Short mmCIF file of N, CA, C and O in Angstrom, two decimals:
data_model
loop_
_atom_site.label_atom_id
_atom_site.label_comp_id
_atom_site.label_asym_id
_atom_site.label_seq_id
_atom_site.Cartn_x
_atom_site.Cartn_y
_atom_site.Cartn_z
N MET M 24 87.74 129.72 98.02
CA MET M 24 88.44 129.35 99.23
C MET M 24 89.57 128.37 98.92
O MET M 24 90.68 128.60 99.31
N PHE M 25 89.27 127.27 98.21
CA PHE M 25 90.32 126.33 97.84
C PHE M 25 90.95 126.75 96.53
O PHE M 25 90.28 127.27 95.65
N ASN M 26 92.24 126.45 96.40
CA ASN M 26 92.92 126.63 95.13
C ASN M 26 92.53 125.45 94.26
O ASN M 26 93.06 124.35 94.40
N THR M 27 91.59 125.68 93.35
CA THR M 27 91.10 124.58 92.51
C THR M 27 91.90 124.42 91.22
O THR M 27 91.47 123.70 90.33
N SER M 28 93.05 125.08 91.15
CA SER M 28 93.91 124.86 89.98
C SER M 28 94.59 123.51 90.06
O SER M 28 95.13 123.03 89.07
N TYR M 29 94.59 122.88 91.24
CA TYR M 29 95.12 121.52 91.37
C TYR M 29 94.08 120.53 90.85
O TYR M 29 92.89 120.67 91.11
N SER M 30 94.52 119.53 90.13
CA SER M 30 93.62 118.50 89.63
C SER M 30 93.55 117.35 90.64
O SER M 30 94.41 117.21 91.51
N LEU M 31 92.53 116.54 90.49
CA LEU M 31 92.44 115.34 91.33
C LEU M 31 93.64 114.44 91.10
O LEU M 31 94.14 113.82 92.05
N GLU M 32 94.15 114.40 89.87
CA GLU M 32 95.33 113.59 89.58
C GLU M 32 96.53 114.08 90.38
O GLU M 32 97.31 113.28 90.91
N GLN M 33 96.69 115.40 90.49
CA GLN M 33 97.80 115.97 91.28
C GLN M 33 97.63 115.66 92.76
O GLN M 33 98.60 115.31 93.45
N LEU M 34 96.40 115.78 93.26
CA LEU M 34 96.16 115.48 94.68
C LEU M 34 96.43 114.00 94.96
O LEU M 34 97.06 113.66 95.96
N ASN M 35 95.97 113.13 94.07
CA ASN M 35 96.21 111.70 94.28
C ASN M 35 97.68 111.35 94.14
O ASN M 35 98.18 110.45 94.81
N ALA M 36 98.42 112.07 93.30
CA ALA M 36 99.87 111.85 93.18
C ALA M 36 100.57 112.20 94.50
O ALA M 36 101.57 111.57 94.85
N MET M 37 100.05 113.20 95.22
CA MET M 37 100.64 113.57 96.52
C MET M 37 100.51 112.42 97.53
O MET M 37 101.28 112.34 98.48
N GLY M 38 99.53 111.54 97.30
CA GLY M 38 99.30 110.42 98.20
C GLY M 38 100.05 109.16 97.85
O GLY M 38 99.92 108.15 98.54
N GLN M 39 100.85 109.19 96.80
CA GLN M 39 101.59 107.99 96.39
C GLN M 39 102.77 107.73 97.33
O GLN M 39 103.43 108.64 97.79
N ASN M 40 103.00 106.46 97.61
CA ASN M 40 104.13 106.00 98.43
C ASN M 40 104.09 106.55 99.85
O ASN M 40 105.14 106.84 100.44
N ASN M 41 102.89 106.69 100.39
CA ASN M 41 102.75 107.08 101.80
C ASN M 41 101.48 106.44 102.36
O ASN M 41 100.93 105.52 101.76
N MET M 42 101.01 106.92 103.50
CA MET M 42 99.87 106.31 104.19
C MET M 42 98.61 106.27 103.31
O MET M 42 97.87 105.29 103.33
N LEU M 43 98.37 107.32 102.55
CA LEU M 43 97.17 107.36 101.70
C LEU M 43 97.19 106.21 100.70
O LEU M 43 96.17 105.53 100.51
N ASP M 44 98.31 106.01 100.07
CA ASP M 44 98.49 104.93 99.10
C ASP M 44 98.28 103.58 99.78
O ASP M 44 97.58 102.70 99.27
N HIS M 45 98.88 103.42 100.95
CA HIS M 45 98.79 102.15 101.68
C HIS M 45 97.34 101.79 102.01
O HIS M 45 96.96 100.63 101.93
N LEU M 46 96.53 102.80 102.38
CA LEU M 46 95.14 102.53 102.77
C LEU M 46 94.16 102.64 101.61
O LEU M 46 92.97 102.39 101.78
N GLY M 47 94.65 102.99 100.42
CA GLY M 47 93.77 103.06 99.26
C GLY M 47 92.90 104.31 99.22
O GLY M 47 91.85 104.32 98.58
N ILE M 48 93.34 105.38 99.88
CA ILE M 48 92.57 106.63 99.90
C ILE M 48 92.74 107.33 98.57
O ILE M 48 93.85 107.48 98.07
N GLU M 49 91.61 107.78 98.01
CA GLU M 49 91.61 108.44 96.70
C GLU M 49 90.73 109.69 96.77
O GLU M 49 89.58 109.63 97.20
N PHE M 50 91.27 110.81 96.32
CA PHE M 50 90.48 112.04 96.22
C PHE M 50 89.59 111.94 94.99
O PHE M 50 90.07 111.57 93.91
N VAL M 51 88.30 112.25 95.15
CA VAL M 51 87.36 112.05 94.05
C VAL M 51 86.61 113.32 93.65
O VAL M 51 85.99 113.35 92.58
N GLU M 52 86.65 114.37 94.47
CA GLU M 52 85.97 115.61 94.11
C GLU M 52 86.63 116.78 94.82
O GLU M 52 86.94 116.71 96.01
N LEU M 53 86.81 117.86 94.08
CA LEU M 53 87.34 119.11 94.63
C LEU M 53 86.51 120.25 94.07
O LEU M 53 86.42 120.40 92.85
N THR M 54 85.90 121.01 94.97
CA THR M 54 85.19 122.22 94.56
C THR M 54 85.82 123.39 95.31
O THR M 54 86.73 123.19 96.11
N SER M 55 85.32 124.56 95.10
CA SER M 55 85.85 125.72 95.84
C SER M 55 85.42 125.69 97.30
O SER M 55 85.98 126.42 98.11
N ASP M 56 84.47 124.83 97.66
CA ASP M 56 83.93 124.79 99.02
C ASP M 56 84.24 123.54 99.83
O ASP M 56 84.16 123.56 101.05
N TYR M 57 84.56 122.43 99.17
CA TYR M 57 84.80 121.19 99.90
C TYR M 57 85.66 120.22 99.09
O TYR M 57 85.83 120.38 97.89
N LEU M 58 86.14 119.21 99.80
CA LEU M 58 86.99 118.16 99.25
C LEU M 58 86.37 116.82 99.61
O LEU M 58 85.93 116.64 100.76
N VAL M 59 86.32 115.88 98.67
CA VAL M 59 85.77 114.55 98.92
C VAL M 59 86.83 113.49 98.58
O VAL M 59 87.51 113.60 97.55
N ALA M 60 86.94 112.49 99.45
CA ALA M 60 87.82 111.35 99.19
C ALA M 60 87.10 110.08 99.59
O ALA M 60 86.15 110.11 100.39
N LYS M 61 87.55 108.97 99.04
CA LYS M 61 86.98 107.68 99.41
C LYS M 61 88.08 106.75 99.91
O LYS M 61 89.26 106.93 99.57
N MET M 62 87.67 105.79 100.73
CA MET M 62 88.60 104.81 101.29
C MET M 62 87.89 103.46 101.33
O MET M 62 86.74 103.37 101.77
N PRO M 63 88.56 102.39 100.90
CA PRO M 63 87.93 101.08 100.96
C PRO M 63 87.85 100.57 102.39
O PRO M 63 88.70 100.88 103.23
N VAL M 64 86.82 99.80 102.63
CA VAL M 64 86.72 99.06 103.90
C VAL M 64 87.13 97.64 103.54
O VAL M 64 86.34 96.86 103.02
N ASP M 65 88.40 97.34 103.78
CA ASP M 65 88.95 96.03 103.41
C ASP M 65 90.01 95.62 104.42
O ASP M 65 90.12 96.22 105.49
N HIS M 66 90.81 94.62 104.07
CA HIS M 66 91.82 94.09 105.00
C HIS M 66 92.80 95.15 105.50
O HIS M 66 93.36 95.01 106.57
N ARG M 67 92.99 96.23 104.76
CA ARG M 67 93.92 97.29 105.17
C ARG M 67 93.31 98.22 106.20
O ARG M 67 94.04 98.88 106.94
N THR M 68 92.00 98.32 106.23
CA THR M 68 91.35 99.35 107.05
C THR M 68 90.42 98.79 108.12
O THR M 68 89.80 99.56 108.86
N LYS M 69 90.34 97.46 108.23
CA LYS M 69 89.46 96.84 109.24
C LYS M 69 90.24 96.49 110.50
O LYS M 69 91.44 96.20 110.45
N GLN M 70 89.53 96.48 111.62
CA GLN M 70 90.10 95.96 112.87
C GLN M 70 89.78 94.47 112.98
O GLN M 70 89.07 93.94 112.12
N PRO M 71 90.32 93.76 113.97
CA PRO M 71 90.16 92.30 114.03
C PRO M 71 88.72 91.79 114.06
O PRO M 71 88.44 90.67 113.66
N MET M 72 87.77 92.61 114.50
CA MET M 72 86.37 92.19 114.55
C MET M 72 85.66 92.35 113.20
O MET M 72 84.47 92.11 113.07
N GLY M 73 86.40 92.79 112.16
CA GLY M 73 85.83 92.89 110.83
C GLY M 73 85.15 94.21 110.53
O GLY M 73 84.49 94.34 109.50
N LEU M 74 85.31 95.18 111.41
CA LEU M 74 84.70 96.50 111.24
C LEU M 74 85.77 97.52 110.83
O LEU M 74 86.95 97.33 111.12
N LEU M 75 85.34 98.61 110.21
CA LEU M 75 86.25 99.69 109.89
C LEU M 75 86.96 100.15 111.16
O LEU M 75 86.33 100.45 112.16
N HIS M 76 88.26 100.20 111.11
CA HIS M 76 89.08 100.62 112.25
C HIS M 76 88.93 102.13 112.44
O HIS M 76 89.02 102.90 111.48
N GLY M 77 88.70 102.55 113.67
CA GLY M 77 88.58 103.98 113.95
C GLY M 77 89.82 104.75 113.56
O GLY M 77 89.73 105.90 113.11
N GLY M 78 90.97 104.14 113.70
CA GLY M 78 92.21 104.80 113.30
C GLY M 78 92.28 105.06 111.81
O GLY M 78 92.82 106.08 111.37
N ALA M 79 91.69 104.16 111.01
CA ALA M 79 91.66 104.38 109.57
C ALA M 79 90.77 105.58 109.24
O ALA M 79 91.11 106.40 108.37
N SER M 80 89.67 105.73 109.96
CA SER M 80 88.80 106.90 109.77
C SER M 80 89.56 108.18 110.11
O SER M 80 89.43 109.19 109.41
N VAL M 81 90.36 108.13 111.17
CA VAL M 81 91.13 109.31 111.57
C VAL M 81 92.21 109.62 110.53
O VAL M 81 92.45 110.79 110.22
N VAL M 82 92.84 108.60 109.97
CA VAL M 82 93.82 108.83 108.90
C VAL M 82 93.14 109.51 107.71
O VAL M 82 93.67 110.47 107.13
N LEU M 83 91.96 109.04 107.35
CA LEU M 83 91.22 109.66 106.24
C LEU M 83 90.93 111.12 106.56
O LEU M 83 91.20 112.01 105.74
N ALA M 84 90.42 111.40 107.75
CA ALA M 84 90.07 112.77 108.13
C ALA M 84 91.30 113.67 108.21
O ALA M 84 91.27 114.82 107.73
N GLU M 85 92.39 113.19 108.79
CA GLU M 85 93.59 114.03 108.90
C GLU M 85 94.21 114.28 107.53
O GLU M 85 94.66 115.38 107.24
N SER M 86 94.20 113.27 106.68
CA SER M 86 94.74 113.44 105.33
C SER M 86 93.93 114.46 104.56
O SER M 86 94.49 115.34 103.90
N MET M 87 92.62 114.37 104.66
CA MET M 87 91.77 115.31 103.94
C MET M 87 91.91 116.73 104.47
O MET M 87 92.03 117.69 103.70
N GLY M 88 91.93 116.88 105.79
CA GLY M 88 92.08 118.21 106.38
C GLY M 88 93.43 118.83 106.06
O GLY M 88 93.54 120.04 105.82
N SER M 89 94.47 118.02 106.03
CA SER M 89 95.80 118.52 105.71
C SER M 89 95.88 119.00 104.26
O SER M 89 96.43 120.06 103.98
N ILE M 90 95.30 118.22 103.35
CA ILE M 90 95.29 118.63 101.94
C ILE M 90 94.41 119.87 101.77
O ILE M 90 94.77 120.81 101.05
N ALA M 91 93.27 119.90 102.44
CA ALA M 91 92.40 121.07 102.36
C ALA M 91 93.12 122.31 102.87
O ALA M 91 93.04 123.39 102.27
N SER M 92 93.84 122.17 103.96
CA SER M 92 94.60 123.29 104.52
C SER M 92 95.65 123.77 103.52
O SER M 92 95.80 124.98 103.27
N PHE M 93 96.36 122.83 102.90
CA PHE M 93 97.34 123.16 101.87
C PHE M 93 96.68 123.93 100.72
O PHE M 93 97.21 124.92 100.22
N LEU M 94 95.49 123.47 100.30
CA LEU M 94 94.80 124.11 99.18
C LEU M 94 94.28 125.50 99.51
O LEU M 94 93.94 126.26 98.61
N SER M 95 94.21 125.84 100.80
CA SER M 95 93.71 127.16 101.19
C SER M 95 94.83 128.19 101.37
O SER M 95 94.54 129.37 101.58
N LEU M 96 96.08 127.75 101.31
CA LEU M 96 97.20 128.67 101.52
C LEU M 96 97.35 129.62 100.34
O LEU M 96 97.29 129.19 99.19
N PRO M 97 97.59 130.91 100.61
CA PRO M 97 97.77 131.85 99.51
C PRO M 97 99.00 131.55 98.66
O PRO M 97 98.97 131.71 97.44
N ASP M 98 100.08 131.10 99.30
CA ASP M 98 101.30 130.79 98.56
C ASP M 98 101.98 129.59 99.23
O ASP M 98 102.80 129.75 100.14
N PRO M 99 101.67 128.35 98.77
CA PRO M 99 102.24 127.16 99.40
C PRO M 99 103.74 127.00 99.20
O PRO M 99 104.34 126.08 99.75
N THR M 100 104.38 127.90 98.44
CA THR M 100 105.84 127.86 98.35
C THR M 100 106.47 128.59 99.53
O THR M 100 107.65 128.44 99.79
N LYS M 101 105.68 129.39 100.25
CA LYS M 101 106.19 130.15 101.39
C LYS M 101 105.65 129.67 102.72
O LYS M 101 106.22 129.99 103.77
N GLN M 102 104.54 128.93 102.70
CA GLN M 102 103.92 128.45 103.93
C GLN M 102 103.48 127.00 103.75
O GLN M 102 103.29 126.53 102.63
N THR M 103 103.29 126.34 104.87
CA THR M 103 102.68 125.01 104.87
C THR M 103 101.78 124.94 106.10
O THR M 103 101.77 125.85 106.92
N ALA M 104 101.03 123.88 106.20
CA ALA M 104 100.15 123.69 107.36
C ALA M 104 100.46 122.34 107.99
O ALA M 104 100.68 121.36 107.28
N VAL M 105 100.47 122.33 109.30
CA VAL M 105 100.74 121.09 110.05
C VAL M 105 99.61 120.86 111.04
O VAL M 105 99.05 121.80 111.60
N GLY M 106 99.26 119.60 111.22
CA GLY M 106 98.21 119.25 112.17
C GLY M 106 98.68 119.44 113.60
O GLY M 106 99.82 119.11 113.94
N VAL M 107 97.80 120.00 114.43
CA VAL M 107 98.14 120.18 115.85
C VAL M 107 97.16 119.46 116.77
O VAL M 107 97.47 119.24 117.95
N GLU M 108 95.97 119.12 116.26
CA GLU M 108 95.00 118.40 117.09
C GLU M 108 93.95 117.78 116.19
O GLU M 108 93.56 118.37 115.19
N ILE M 109 93.51 116.57 116.54
CA ILE M 109 92.43 115.92 115.82
C ILE M 109 91.57 115.16 116.81
O ILE M 109 92.07 114.63 117.82
N ASN M 110 90.27 115.14 116.56
CA ASN M 110 89.38 114.28 117.34
C ASN M 110 88.39 113.64 116.39
O ASN M 110 88.21 114.09 115.26
N ALA M 111 87.77 112.58 116.84
CA ALA M 111 86.82 111.87 115.99
C ALA M 111 85.75 111.22 116.87
O ALA M 111 86.06 110.69 117.94
N ASN M 112 84.53 111.29 116.41
CA ASN M 112 83.42 110.58 117.03
C ASN M 112 82.98 109.50 116.05
O ASN M 112 82.55 109.81 114.93
N HIS M 113 83.11 108.26 116.47
CA HIS M 113 82.74 107.12 115.64
C HIS M 113 81.28 106.79 115.95
O HIS M 113 80.95 106.40 117.08
N LEU M 114 80.41 106.94 114.96
CA LEU M 114 78.97 106.90 115.20
C LEU M 114 78.29 105.63 114.71
O LEU M 114 77.23 105.26 115.20
N LYS M 115 78.89 104.97 113.73
CA LYS M 115 78.31 103.76 113.17
C LYS M 115 79.44 102.95 112.55
O LYS M 115 80.43 103.51 112.11
N SER M 116 79.27 101.65 112.49
CA SER M 116 80.32 100.81 111.91
C SER M 116 80.09 100.60 110.42
O SER M 116 79.01 100.83 109.89
N ALA M 117 81.15 100.20 109.76
CA ALA M 117 81.10 99.81 108.34
C ALA M 117 81.86 98.49 108.21
O ALA M 117 82.89 98.29 108.88
N LYS M 118 81.36 97.59 107.37
CA LYS M 118 81.97 96.27 107.22
C LYS M 118 82.54 96.01 105.83
O LYS M 118 83.35 95.11 105.66
N SER M 119 82.11 96.77 104.83
CA SER M 119 82.56 96.51 103.47
C SER M 119 82.30 97.74 102.61
O SER M 119 81.74 98.74 103.07
N GLY M 120 82.74 97.65 101.36
CA GLY M 120 82.51 98.73 100.41
C GLY M 120 83.49 99.87 100.59
O GLY M 120 84.68 99.65 100.86
N PHE M 121 82.99 101.08 100.46
CA PHE M 121 83.79 102.28 100.62
C PHE M 121 83.14 103.20 101.62
O PHE M 121 81.92 103.17 101.82
N VAL M 122 83.97 104.02 102.26
CA VAL M 122 83.47 105.16 103.02
C VAL M 122 83.96 106.42 102.30
O VAL M 122 84.98 106.40 101.62
N TYR M 123 83.20 107.49 102.47
CA TYR M 123 83.48 108.75 101.78
C TYR M 123 83.60 109.86 102.81
O TYR M 123 82.72 110.02 103.65
N GLY M 124 84.68 110.62 102.71
CA GLY M 124 84.87 111.77 103.58
C GLY M 124 84.58 113.05 102.81
O GLY M 124 84.99 113.17 101.65
N LYS M 125 83.88 113.96 103.45
CA LYS M 125 83.64 115.29 102.88
C LYS M 125 84.18 116.30 103.87
O LYS M 125 83.71 116.39 105.00
N CYS M 126 85.19 117.04 103.44
CA CYS M 126 85.92 117.97 104.31
C CYS M 126 85.56 119.40 103.96
O CYS M 126 85.65 119.80 102.80
N LYS M 127 85.16 120.15 105.00
CA LYS M 127 84.80 121.56 104.85
C LYS M 127 85.47 122.37 105.96
O LYS M 127 85.71 121.85 107.05
N PRO M 128 85.72 123.64 105.70
CA PRO M 128 86.33 124.46 106.75
C PRO M 128 85.31 124.89 107.80
O PRO M 128 84.14 125.14 107.49
N ILE M 129 85.77 124.95 109.03
CA ILE M 129 85.01 125.61 110.09
C ILE M 129 85.56 127.02 110.26
O ILE M 129 84.83 127.98 110.38
N LYS M 130 86.90 127.14 110.21
CA LYS M 130 87.57 128.44 110.33
C LYS M 130 88.88 128.38 109.55
O LYS M 130 89.68 127.47 109.74
N ILE M 131 89.07 129.35 108.68
CA ILE M 131 90.35 129.49 107.99
C ILE M 131 90.93 130.82 108.44
O ILE M 131 90.55 131.87 107.95
N GLY M 132 91.83 130.73 109.41
CA GLY M 132 92.49 131.92 109.92
C GLY M 132 93.87 132.08 109.32
O GLY M 132 94.35 131.21 108.57
N ARG M 133 94.51 133.15 109.67
CA ARG M 133 95.86 133.41 109.16
C ARG M 133 96.86 132.40 109.71
O ARG M 133 97.77 131.97 109.01
N ASN M 134 96.69 131.99 110.98
CA ASN M 134 97.64 131.07 111.63
C ASN M 134 97.03 129.73 112.02
O ASN M 134 97.75 128.74 112.12
N ILE M 135 95.74 129.71 112.28
CA ILE M 135 95.05 128.49 112.72
C ILE M 135 93.87 128.22 111.79
O ILE M 135 93.12 129.13 111.44
N GLN M 136 93.72 126.95 111.42
CA GLN M 136 92.58 126.53 110.61
C GLN M 136 91.91 125.34 111.29
O GLN M 136 92.59 124.52 111.92
N VAL M 137 90.60 125.25 111.16
CA VAL M 137 89.84 124.13 111.72
C VAL M 137 88.99 123.54 110.61
O VAL M 137 88.26 124.26 109.92
N TRP M 138 89.09 122.22 110.45
CA TRP M 138 88.42 121.49 109.36
C TRP M 138 87.53 120.40 109.93
O TRP M 138 87.94 119.68 110.85
N GLU M 139 86.35 120.25 109.37
CA GLU M 139 85.46 119.15 109.76
C GLU M 139 85.34 118.19 108.59
O GLU M 139 85.10 118.60 107.46
N THR M 140 85.49 116.91 108.90
CA THR M 140 85.28 115.87 107.90
C THR M 140 84.17 114.95 108.39
O THR M 140 84.23 114.43 109.50
N GLN M 141 83.15 114.81 107.56
CA GLN M 141 82.07 113.86 107.83
C GLN M 141 82.29 112.66 106.94
O GLN M 141 82.43 112.80 105.72
N ILE M 142 82.33 111.49 107.56
CA ILE M 142 82.58 110.24 106.84
C ILE M 142 81.28 109.45 106.80
O ILE M 142 80.66 109.21 107.85
N THR M 143 80.87 109.06 105.59
CA THR M 143 79.64 108.31 105.40
C THR M 143 79.92 107.00 104.68
O THR M 143 80.95 106.84 104.03
N ASN M 144 78.97 106.06 104.81
CA ASN M 144 79.10 104.82 104.05
C ASN M 144 78.43 105.01 102.69
O ASN M 144 77.96 106.10 102.36
N GLU M 145 78.39 103.96 101.89
CA GLU M 145 77.84 104.06 100.54
C GLU M 145 76.35 104.39 100.54
O GLU M 145 75.84 104.96 99.58
N ALA M 146 75.65 104.09 101.63
CA ALA M 146 74.23 104.41 101.73
C ALA M 146 74.00 105.84 102.21
O ALA M 146 72.86 106.29 102.30
N GLY M 147 75.09 106.54 102.55
CA GLY M 147 74.97 107.92 103.03
C GLY M 147 74.81 108.05 104.53
O GLY M 147 74.62 109.15 105.05
N ASP M 148 74.91 106.92 105.26
CA ASP M 148 74.82 106.96 106.72
C ASP M 148 76.09 107.55 107.30
O ASP M 148 77.20 107.21 106.86
N LEU M 149 75.95 108.40 108.30
CA LEU M 149 77.10 109.02 108.95
C LEU M 149 77.84 108.00 109.81
O LEU M 149 77.27 107.41 110.73
N ILE M 150 79.11 107.79 109.50
CA ILE M 150 79.96 106.82 110.19
C ILE M 150 80.82 107.51 111.25
O ILE M 150 81.00 107.01 112.35
N CYS M 151 81.35 108.68 110.92
CA CYS M 151 82.31 109.36 111.80
C CYS M 151 82.28 110.86 111.50
O CYS M 151 82.09 111.26 110.35
N VAL M 152 82.47 111.65 112.53
CA VAL M 152 82.66 113.09 112.39
C VAL M 152 83.98 113.41 113.05
O VAL M 152 84.24 113.01 114.19
N SER M 153 84.84 114.13 112.34
CA SER M 153 86.17 114.46 112.85
C SER M 153 86.45 115.94 112.67
O SER M 153 85.98 116.56 111.72
N ARG M 154 87.22 116.48 113.62
CA ARG M 154 87.64 117.88 113.53
C ARG M 154 89.16 117.92 113.66
O ARG M 154 89.73 117.35 114.58
N LEU M 155 89.80 118.59 112.70
CA LEU M 155 91.25 118.73 112.66
C LEU M 155 91.61 120.21 112.77
O LEU M 155 91.03 121.03 112.05
N THR M 156 92.56 120.50 113.63
CA THR M 156 93.12 121.86 113.72
C THR M 156 94.51 121.83 113.12
O THR M 156 95.33 120.96 113.46
N THR M 157 94.78 122.77 112.20
CA THR M 157 96.10 122.89 111.61
C THR M 157 96.67 124.26 111.93
O THR M 157 95.93 125.22 112.15
N MET M 158 97.99 124.33 111.96
CA MET M 158 98.70 125.59 112.17
C MET M 158 99.45 125.91 110.90
O MET M 158 100.15 125.06 110.34
N VAL M 159 99.32 127.14 110.43
CA VAL M 159 100.04 127.61 109.25
C VAL M 159 101.41 128.12 109.70
O VAL M 159 101.49 128.93 110.61
N ILE M 160 102.45 127.58 109.08
CA ILE M 160 103.82 127.99 109.45
C ILE M 160 104.58 128.38 108.19
O ILE M 160 104.27 127.94 107.08
N ASP M 161 105.56 129.25 108.38
CA ASP M 161 106.42 129.66 107.27
C ASP M 161 107.41 128.55 106.95
O ASP M 161 107.90 127.86 107.85
N ILE M 162 107.69 128.39 105.68
CA ILE M 162 108.73 127.47 105.24
C ILE M 162 110.05 128.22 105.26
O ILE M 162 110.17 129.29 104.68
N LYS M 163 111.02 127.68 105.92
CA LYS M 163 112.31 128.37 106.06
C LYS M 163 113.29 127.83 105.07
O LYS M 163 113.30 126.77 104.65
#
């Protein structure tokens, strides 16, 4: 399903000098079935009460779903994928360490794709569940 010819180094290079870099998001595993990334819970990703900011969780989920969508394209030189909708359910807080997102497809269609990312803390507790819809468009 995923184009696994890309290395983790290449995926992480795509995140340099943008939001992923700013928040410390790092891709750590790529298989043919899922993508895993981690994000620190620190001054960049916490809200004023000292908890992981829900928006940071959404950035992690959208970034992962977007990269997953890119990796599922038959020819990324002719098409790309853009996000059209995202939602997130924040289920538990995190105060420190890292959170890990695991992104899997719900539907990979010709024009529309739906991705689910489950975000857990270091103990494996579910922190957030997010669903991203992407649209595949031709590059002109």
